[in-house]
Coordinates of C-alpha atoms and ligand atoms in Angstrom, one line a residue:
X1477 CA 54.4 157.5 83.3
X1478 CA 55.5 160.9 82.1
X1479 CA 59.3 161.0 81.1
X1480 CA 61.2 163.2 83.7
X1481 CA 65.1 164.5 82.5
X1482 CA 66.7 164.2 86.1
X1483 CA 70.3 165.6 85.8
X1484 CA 72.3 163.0 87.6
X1485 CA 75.4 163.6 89.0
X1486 CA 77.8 160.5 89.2
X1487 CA 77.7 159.8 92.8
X1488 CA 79.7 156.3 92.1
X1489 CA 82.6 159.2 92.2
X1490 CA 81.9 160.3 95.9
X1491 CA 83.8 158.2 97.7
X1492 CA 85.6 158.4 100.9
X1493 CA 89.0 156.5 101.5
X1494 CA 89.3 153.9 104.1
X1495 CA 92.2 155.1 106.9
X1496 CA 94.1 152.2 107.6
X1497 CA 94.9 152.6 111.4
X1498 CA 98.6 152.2 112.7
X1499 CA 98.1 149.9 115.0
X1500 CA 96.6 146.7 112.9
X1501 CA 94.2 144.1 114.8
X1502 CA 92.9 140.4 113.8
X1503 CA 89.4 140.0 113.6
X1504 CA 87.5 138.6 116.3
X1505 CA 83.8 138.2 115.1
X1506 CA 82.6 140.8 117.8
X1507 CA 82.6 144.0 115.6
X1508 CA 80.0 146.5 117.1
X1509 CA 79.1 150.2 115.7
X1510 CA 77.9 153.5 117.1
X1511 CA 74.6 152.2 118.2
X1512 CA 76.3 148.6 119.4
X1513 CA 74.7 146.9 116.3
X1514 CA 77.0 144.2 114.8
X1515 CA 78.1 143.5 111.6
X1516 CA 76.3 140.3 110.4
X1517 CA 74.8 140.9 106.7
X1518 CA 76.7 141.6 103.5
X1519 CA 74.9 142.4 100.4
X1520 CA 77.2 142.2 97.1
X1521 CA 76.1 143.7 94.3
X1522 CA 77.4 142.1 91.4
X1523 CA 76.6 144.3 88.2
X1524 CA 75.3 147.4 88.1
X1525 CA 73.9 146.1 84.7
X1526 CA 70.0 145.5 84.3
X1527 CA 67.4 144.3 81.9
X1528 CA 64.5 145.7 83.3
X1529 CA 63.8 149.1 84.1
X1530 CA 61.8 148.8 87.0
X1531 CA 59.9 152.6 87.2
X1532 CA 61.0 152.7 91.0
X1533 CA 64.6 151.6 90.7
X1534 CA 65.8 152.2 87.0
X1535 CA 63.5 154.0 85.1
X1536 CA 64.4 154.8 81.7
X1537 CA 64.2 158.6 81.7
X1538 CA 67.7 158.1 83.6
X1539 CA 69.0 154.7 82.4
X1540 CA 68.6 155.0 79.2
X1541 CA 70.7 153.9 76.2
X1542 CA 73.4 156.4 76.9
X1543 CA 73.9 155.7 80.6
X1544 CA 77.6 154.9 81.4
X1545 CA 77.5 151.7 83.1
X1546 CA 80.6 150.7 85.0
X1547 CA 83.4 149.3 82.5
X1548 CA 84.3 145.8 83.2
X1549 CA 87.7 146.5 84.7
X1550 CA 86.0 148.7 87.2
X1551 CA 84.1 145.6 88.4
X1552 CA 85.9 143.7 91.6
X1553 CA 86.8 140.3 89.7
X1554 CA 85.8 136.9 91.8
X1555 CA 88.9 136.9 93.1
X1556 CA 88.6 139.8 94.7
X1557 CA 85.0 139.5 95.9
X1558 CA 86.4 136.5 97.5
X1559 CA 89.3 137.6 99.5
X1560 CA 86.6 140.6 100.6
X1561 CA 83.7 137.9 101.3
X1562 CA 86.4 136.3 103.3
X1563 CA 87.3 138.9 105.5
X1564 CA 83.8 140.0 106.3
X1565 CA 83.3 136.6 107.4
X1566 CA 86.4 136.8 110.1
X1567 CA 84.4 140.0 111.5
X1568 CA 81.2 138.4 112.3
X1569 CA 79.1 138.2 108.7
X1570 CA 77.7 134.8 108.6
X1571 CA 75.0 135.6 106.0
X1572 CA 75.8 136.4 102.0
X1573 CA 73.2 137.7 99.5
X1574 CA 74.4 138.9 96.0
X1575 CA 72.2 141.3 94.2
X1576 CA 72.7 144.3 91.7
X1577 CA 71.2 145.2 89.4
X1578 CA 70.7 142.2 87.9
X1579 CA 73.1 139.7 89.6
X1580 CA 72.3 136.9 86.8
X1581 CA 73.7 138.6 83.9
X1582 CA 77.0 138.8 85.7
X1583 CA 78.9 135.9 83.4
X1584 CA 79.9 133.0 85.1
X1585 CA 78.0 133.9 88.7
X1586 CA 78.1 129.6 89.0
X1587 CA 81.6 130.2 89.7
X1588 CA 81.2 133.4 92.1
X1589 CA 79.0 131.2 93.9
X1590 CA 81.1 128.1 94.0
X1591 CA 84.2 130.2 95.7
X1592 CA 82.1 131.8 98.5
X1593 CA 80.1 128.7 99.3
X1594 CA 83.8 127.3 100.4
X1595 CA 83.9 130.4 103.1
X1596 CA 83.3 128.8 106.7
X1597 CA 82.6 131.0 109.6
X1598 CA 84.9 131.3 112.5
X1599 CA 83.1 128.3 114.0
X1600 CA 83.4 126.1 111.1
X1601 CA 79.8 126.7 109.5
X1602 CA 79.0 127.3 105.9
X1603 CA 77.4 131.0 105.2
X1604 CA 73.5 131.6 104.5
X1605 CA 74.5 132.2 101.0
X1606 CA 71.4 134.0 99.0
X1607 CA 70.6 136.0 95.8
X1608 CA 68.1 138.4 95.3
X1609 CA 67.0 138.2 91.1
X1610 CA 64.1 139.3 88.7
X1611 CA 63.7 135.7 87.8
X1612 CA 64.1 136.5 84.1
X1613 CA 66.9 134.2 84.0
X1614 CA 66.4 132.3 86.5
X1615 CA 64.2 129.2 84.7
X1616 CA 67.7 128.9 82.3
X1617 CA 70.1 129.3 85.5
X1618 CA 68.5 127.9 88.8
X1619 CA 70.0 124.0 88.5
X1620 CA 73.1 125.7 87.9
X1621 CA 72.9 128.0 90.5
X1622 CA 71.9 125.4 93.0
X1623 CA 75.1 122.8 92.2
X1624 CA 77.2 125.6 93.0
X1625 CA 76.3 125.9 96.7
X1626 CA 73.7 128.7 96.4
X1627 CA 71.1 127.8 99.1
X1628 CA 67.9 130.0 98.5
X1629 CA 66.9 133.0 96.0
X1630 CA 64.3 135.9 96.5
X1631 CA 62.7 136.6 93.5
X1632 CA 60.9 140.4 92.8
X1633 CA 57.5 140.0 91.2
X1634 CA 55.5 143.4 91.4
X1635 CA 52.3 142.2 89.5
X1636 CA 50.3 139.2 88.0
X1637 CA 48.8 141.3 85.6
X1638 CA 50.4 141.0 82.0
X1639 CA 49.8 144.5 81.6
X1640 CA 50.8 146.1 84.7
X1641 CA 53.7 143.8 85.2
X1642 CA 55.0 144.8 81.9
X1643 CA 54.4 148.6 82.7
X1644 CA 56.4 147.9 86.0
X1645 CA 59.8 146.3 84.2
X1646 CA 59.1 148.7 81.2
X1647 CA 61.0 146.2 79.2
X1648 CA 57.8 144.4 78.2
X1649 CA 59.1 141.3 79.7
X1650 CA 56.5 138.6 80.4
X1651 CA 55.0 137.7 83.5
X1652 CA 54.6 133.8 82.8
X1653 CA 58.5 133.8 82.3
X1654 CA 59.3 134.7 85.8
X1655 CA 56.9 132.2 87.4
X1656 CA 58.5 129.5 85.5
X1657 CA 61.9 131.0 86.9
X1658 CA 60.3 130.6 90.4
X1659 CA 58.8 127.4 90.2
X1660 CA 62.3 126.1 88.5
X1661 CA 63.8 127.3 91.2
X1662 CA 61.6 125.4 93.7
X1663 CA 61.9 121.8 91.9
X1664 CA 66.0 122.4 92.4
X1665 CA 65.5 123.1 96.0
X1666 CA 66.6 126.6 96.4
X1667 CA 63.6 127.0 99.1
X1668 CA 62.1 128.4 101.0
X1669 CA 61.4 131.2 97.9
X1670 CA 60.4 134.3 99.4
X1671 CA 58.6 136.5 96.0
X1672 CA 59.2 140.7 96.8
X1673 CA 56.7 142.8 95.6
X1674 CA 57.5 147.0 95.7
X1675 CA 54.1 148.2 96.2
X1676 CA 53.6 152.1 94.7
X1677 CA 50.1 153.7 94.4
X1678 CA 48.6 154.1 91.3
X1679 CA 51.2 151.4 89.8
X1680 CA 50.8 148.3 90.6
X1681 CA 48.1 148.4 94.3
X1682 CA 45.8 147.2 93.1
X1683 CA 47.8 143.9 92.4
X1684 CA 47.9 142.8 96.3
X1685 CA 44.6 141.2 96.3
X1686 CA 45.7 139.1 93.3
X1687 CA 49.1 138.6 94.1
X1688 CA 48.1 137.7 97.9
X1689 CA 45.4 134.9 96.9
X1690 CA 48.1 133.5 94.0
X1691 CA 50.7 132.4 96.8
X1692 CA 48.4 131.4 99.3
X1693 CA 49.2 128.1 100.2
X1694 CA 51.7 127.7 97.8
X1695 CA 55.5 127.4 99.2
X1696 CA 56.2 130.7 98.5
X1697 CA 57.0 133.3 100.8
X1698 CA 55.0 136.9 99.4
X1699 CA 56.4 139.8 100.8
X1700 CA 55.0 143.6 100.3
X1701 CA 57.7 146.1 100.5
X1702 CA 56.9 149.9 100.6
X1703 CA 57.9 151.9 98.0
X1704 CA 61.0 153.7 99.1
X1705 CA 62.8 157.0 98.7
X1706 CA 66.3 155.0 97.2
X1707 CA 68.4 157.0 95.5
X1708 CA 67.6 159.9 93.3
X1709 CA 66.4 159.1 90.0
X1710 CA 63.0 157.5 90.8
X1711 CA 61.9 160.9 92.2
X1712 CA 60.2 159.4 95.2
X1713 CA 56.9 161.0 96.9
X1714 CA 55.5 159.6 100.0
X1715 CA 52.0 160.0 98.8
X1716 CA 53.2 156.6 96.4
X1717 CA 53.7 154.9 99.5
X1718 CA 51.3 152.4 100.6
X1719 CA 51.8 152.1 104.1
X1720 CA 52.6 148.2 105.2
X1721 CA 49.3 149.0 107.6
X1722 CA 47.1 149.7 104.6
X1723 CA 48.5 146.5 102.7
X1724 CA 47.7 144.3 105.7
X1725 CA 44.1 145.8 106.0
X1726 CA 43.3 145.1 102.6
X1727 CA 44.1 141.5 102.5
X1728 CA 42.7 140.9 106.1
X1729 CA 39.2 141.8 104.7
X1730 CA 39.2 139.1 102.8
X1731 CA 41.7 136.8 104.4
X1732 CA 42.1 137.1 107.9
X1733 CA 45.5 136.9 109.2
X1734 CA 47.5 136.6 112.9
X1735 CA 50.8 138.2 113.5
X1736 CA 53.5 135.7 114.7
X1737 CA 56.8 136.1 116.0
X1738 CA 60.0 136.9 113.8
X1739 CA 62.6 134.0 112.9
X1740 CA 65.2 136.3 114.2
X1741 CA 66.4 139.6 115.6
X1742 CA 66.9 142.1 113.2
X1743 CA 64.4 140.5 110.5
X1744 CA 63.2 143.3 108.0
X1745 CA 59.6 141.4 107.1
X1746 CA 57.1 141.6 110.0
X1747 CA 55.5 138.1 109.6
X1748 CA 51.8 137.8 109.1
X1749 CA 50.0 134.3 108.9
X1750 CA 46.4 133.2 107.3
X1751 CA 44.2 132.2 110.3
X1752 CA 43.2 129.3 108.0
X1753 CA 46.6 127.6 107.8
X1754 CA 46.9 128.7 104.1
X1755 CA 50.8 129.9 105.3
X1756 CA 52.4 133.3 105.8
X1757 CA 53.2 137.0 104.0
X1758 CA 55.8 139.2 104.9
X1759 CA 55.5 143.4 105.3
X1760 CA 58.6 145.7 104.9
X1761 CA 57.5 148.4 106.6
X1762 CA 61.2 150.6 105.6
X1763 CA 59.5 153.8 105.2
X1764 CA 56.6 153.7 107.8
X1765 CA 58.3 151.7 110.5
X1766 CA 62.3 152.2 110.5
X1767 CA 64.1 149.0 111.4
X1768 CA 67.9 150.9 111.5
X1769 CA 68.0 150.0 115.4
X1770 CA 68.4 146.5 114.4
X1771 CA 70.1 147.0 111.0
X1772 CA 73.3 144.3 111.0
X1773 CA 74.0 144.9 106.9
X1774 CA 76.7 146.1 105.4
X1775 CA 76.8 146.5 101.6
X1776 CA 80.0 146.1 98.7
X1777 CA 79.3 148.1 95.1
X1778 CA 79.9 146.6 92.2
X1779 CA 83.4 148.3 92.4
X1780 CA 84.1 147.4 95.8
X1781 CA 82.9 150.9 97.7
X1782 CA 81.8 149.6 101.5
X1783 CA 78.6 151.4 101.9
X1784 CA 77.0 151.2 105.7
X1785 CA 73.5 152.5 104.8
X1786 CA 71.5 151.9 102.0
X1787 CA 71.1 155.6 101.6
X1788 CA 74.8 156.6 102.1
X1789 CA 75.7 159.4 100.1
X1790 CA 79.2 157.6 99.8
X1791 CA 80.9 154.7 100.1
X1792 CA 84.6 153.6 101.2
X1793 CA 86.7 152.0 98.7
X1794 CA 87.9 148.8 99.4
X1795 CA 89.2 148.1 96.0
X1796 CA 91.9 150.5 96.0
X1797 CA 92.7 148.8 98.9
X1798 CA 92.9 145.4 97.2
X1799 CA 94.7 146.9 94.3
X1800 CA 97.2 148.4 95.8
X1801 CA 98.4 145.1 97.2
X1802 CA 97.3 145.6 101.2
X1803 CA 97.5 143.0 103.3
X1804 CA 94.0 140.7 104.9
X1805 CA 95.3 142.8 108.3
X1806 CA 95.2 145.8 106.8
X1807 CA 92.0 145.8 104.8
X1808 CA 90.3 144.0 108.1
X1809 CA 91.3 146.9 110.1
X1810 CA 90.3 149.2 108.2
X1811 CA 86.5 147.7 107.4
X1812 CA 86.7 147.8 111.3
X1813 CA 87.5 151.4 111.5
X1814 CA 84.8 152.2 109.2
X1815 CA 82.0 150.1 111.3
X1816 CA 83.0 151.2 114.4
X1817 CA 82.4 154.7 113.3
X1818 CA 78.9 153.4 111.8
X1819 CA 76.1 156.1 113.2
X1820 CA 73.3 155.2 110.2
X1821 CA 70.1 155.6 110.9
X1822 CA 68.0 156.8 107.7
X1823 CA 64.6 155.4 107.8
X1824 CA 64.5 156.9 111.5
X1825 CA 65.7 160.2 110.8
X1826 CA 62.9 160.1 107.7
X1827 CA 60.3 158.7 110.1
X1828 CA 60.9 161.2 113.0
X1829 CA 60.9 164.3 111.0
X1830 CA 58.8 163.2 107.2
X1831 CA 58.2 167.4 107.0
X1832 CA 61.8 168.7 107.3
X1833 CA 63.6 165.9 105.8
X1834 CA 66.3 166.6 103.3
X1835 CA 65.1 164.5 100.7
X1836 CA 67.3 166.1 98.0
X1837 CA 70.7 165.1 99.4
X1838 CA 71.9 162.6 96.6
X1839 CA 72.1 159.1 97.7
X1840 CA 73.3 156.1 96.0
X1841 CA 71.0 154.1 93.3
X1842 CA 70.0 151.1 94.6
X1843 CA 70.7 149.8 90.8
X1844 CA 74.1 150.3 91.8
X1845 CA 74.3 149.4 95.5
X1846 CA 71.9 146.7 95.4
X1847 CA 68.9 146.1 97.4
Ligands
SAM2047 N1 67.5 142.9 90.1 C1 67.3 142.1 91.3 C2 65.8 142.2 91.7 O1 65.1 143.0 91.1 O2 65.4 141.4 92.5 C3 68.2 142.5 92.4 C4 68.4 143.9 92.7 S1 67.0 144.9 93.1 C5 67.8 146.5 93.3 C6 66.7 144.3 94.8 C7 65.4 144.6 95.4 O3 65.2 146.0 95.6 C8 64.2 144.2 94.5 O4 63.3 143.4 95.3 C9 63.5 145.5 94.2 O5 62.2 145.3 94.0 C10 63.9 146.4 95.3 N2 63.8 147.8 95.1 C11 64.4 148.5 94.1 N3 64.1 149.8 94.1 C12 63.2 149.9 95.2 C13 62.5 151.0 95.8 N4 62.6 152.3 95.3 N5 61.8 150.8 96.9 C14 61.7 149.5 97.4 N6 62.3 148.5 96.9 C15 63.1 148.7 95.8
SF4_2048 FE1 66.6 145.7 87.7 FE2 66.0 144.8 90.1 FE3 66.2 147.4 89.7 FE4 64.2 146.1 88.6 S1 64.6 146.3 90.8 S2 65.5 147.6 87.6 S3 65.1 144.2 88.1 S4 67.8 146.0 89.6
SF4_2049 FE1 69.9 150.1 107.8 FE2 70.3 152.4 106.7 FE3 68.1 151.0 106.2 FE4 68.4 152.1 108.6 S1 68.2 153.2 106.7 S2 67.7 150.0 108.1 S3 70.6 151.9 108.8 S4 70.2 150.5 105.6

């Protein structure tokens, strides 16, 4: 990869103040936005800390060895994840995952995890608690994880092939350790593993065939994501992309495959099955075939912004709401403001109109937002 200098400006900085409305209101689970989607998902990110840098997400032209990662004090403590967590619940969100950068490196996650597995929902029922991880640490941390309450993980793999793997993480990091991490993870039971593989052209494409025949039939879950147009620093082209169409042609040649239904509304992987029972692969189709219409996910920075699109341009800051000592009521209603306003709808603005698209309008790394 050639090294591009992108001049970044801090868009952590952009951030828009919740309004607390006068009249405050209890949460009743029933939270609907613009486009009468409800609020169901929350993705936490964690750390904005990494230790790969993936060529799509953190590439090193951008995060390198000067890059001013947030200071710890800047980070929402457990504490305050956890009063946050709980609230999101009270409005509807029955299902967790904590991401990042890399959510592992965040010290002590066991006890992150061991507060919000105590959350119940409304109706008494314990949240779909996930984290989404590189696996680098996972082989050392997956028992761990698992005692706390965590009940599955995702796991990003982009390549097999020692070479092209390591060109991918550009932190020379080894392939063999992150299939220990996954198969660790499967012996303490924190299944069904779905493995997420960013496909870009010329990368790392010519890794589905291999990848594909690897967890077929194993009790992994692979999933091809397309490449997307995330932030700013990974200078995106569509011509990268390789269209969730093209991935599921190229396997089908040599493995035939059936569609079958999704597990649930609102599911981001379009499920694919092996015609000879050798199990199932997912597509994320987020660039070719926008799923905003059923998009139920809400997302909290590393420093407690509320972003409502993965490709906001800012987020609203619930920590200076928790630091300046509002009340559950207030914050509640004011994370119902900002939903009900919700009009988001990216990946179907990009797909309508690819041409005249403002691709340059800075948007939030996903480093820092989480995935
Ligand atoms: N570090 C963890 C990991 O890699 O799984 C969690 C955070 S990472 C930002 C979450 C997911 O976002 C990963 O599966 C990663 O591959 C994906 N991702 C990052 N940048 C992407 C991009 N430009 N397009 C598509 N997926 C991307
Ligand atoms: Fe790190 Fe995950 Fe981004 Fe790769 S995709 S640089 S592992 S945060
Ligand atoms: Fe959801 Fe925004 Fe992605 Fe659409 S573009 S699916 S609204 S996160």
């Amino acid at each position: 990869m050639t090294d591009r200098f992108i001049p970044l400006v801090d868009r952590r900085l952009a951030t828009t103040g919740p309004t607390i409305p006068s009249s405050l209101e209890a949460p009743t689970g029933l939270l609907s936005d613009t486009l009468a989607r409800p609020l169901q998902d929350l993705r936490i990110s964690v750390t904005d800390r990494c230790n790969f840098r993936c060529v799509y997400c953190m590439p090193k032209a951008v995060f390198g060895k000067d890059y001013a990662f947030l200071p710890h004090a800047a980070l929402l403590s457990f504490e305050e994840i956890t009063r946050l967590a709980r609230i999101f619940v009270a409005h509807g969100v029955g299902k967790i995952r904590l991401t990042g950068g890399e959510p592992l490196l965040r010290k002590d996650i066991e006890r992150l995890i061991d507060m919000l597995s105590a959350l119940r929902t409304p109706e008494g029922q314990p949240l779909d608690l996930t984290l989404t991880t590189n696996g680098s640490l996972l082989a050392r941390k997956a028992q761990a994880l698992k005692d706390a309450g965590l009940k599955r993980v995702t796991v990003s793999l982009d390549a097999l092939d020692e070479t092209v793997f390591r060109r991918m993480n550009d932190v020379d990091f080894p392939v063999v350790d992150v299939l220990d991490g996954i198969e660790t993870a499967h012996k303490a039971g924190l299944g069904p593993i779905k493995i997420n593989m960013v496909v870009k052209r010329g990368m790392n494409d010519q890794e589905i065939l291999p990848m594909a025949r690897h967890f077929k039939g194993s009790p992994f879950i692979l999933r091809f994501i397309e490449y997307m147009d995330v932030g700013t620093s990974n200078g995106w082209k569509m011509d990268e992309v390789v269209p969730s169409a093209e991935v599921m042609r190229r396997i089908a040649a040599e493995m035939p495959l059936e569609a079958i239904d999704p597990n649930y509304t609102g599911e981001t992987a379009e499920r694919w099955r092996y015609r000879d029972g050798g199990g199932e692969i997912g597509l994320i189709s987020s660039v070719t075939q926008a799923f905003c219409s059923d998009c139920t996910r809400a997302r909290l920075s590393t420093e407690g912004k509320l972003y409502t699109c993965l490709f906001a341009t800012g987020g609203h800051d619930l920590r200076a709401l928790v630091r300046a000592g509002r009340s559950d009521e207030e914050i509640s209603t004011a994370i119902a403001h900002v939903w009900r306003a919700r009009a988001d709808r990216y990946s179907e603005l990009r797909t309508a109109n690819t041409t005249g698209f403002d691709q340059a309008t800075r948007k939030v790394e996903m480093s820092y937002i989480g995935g």
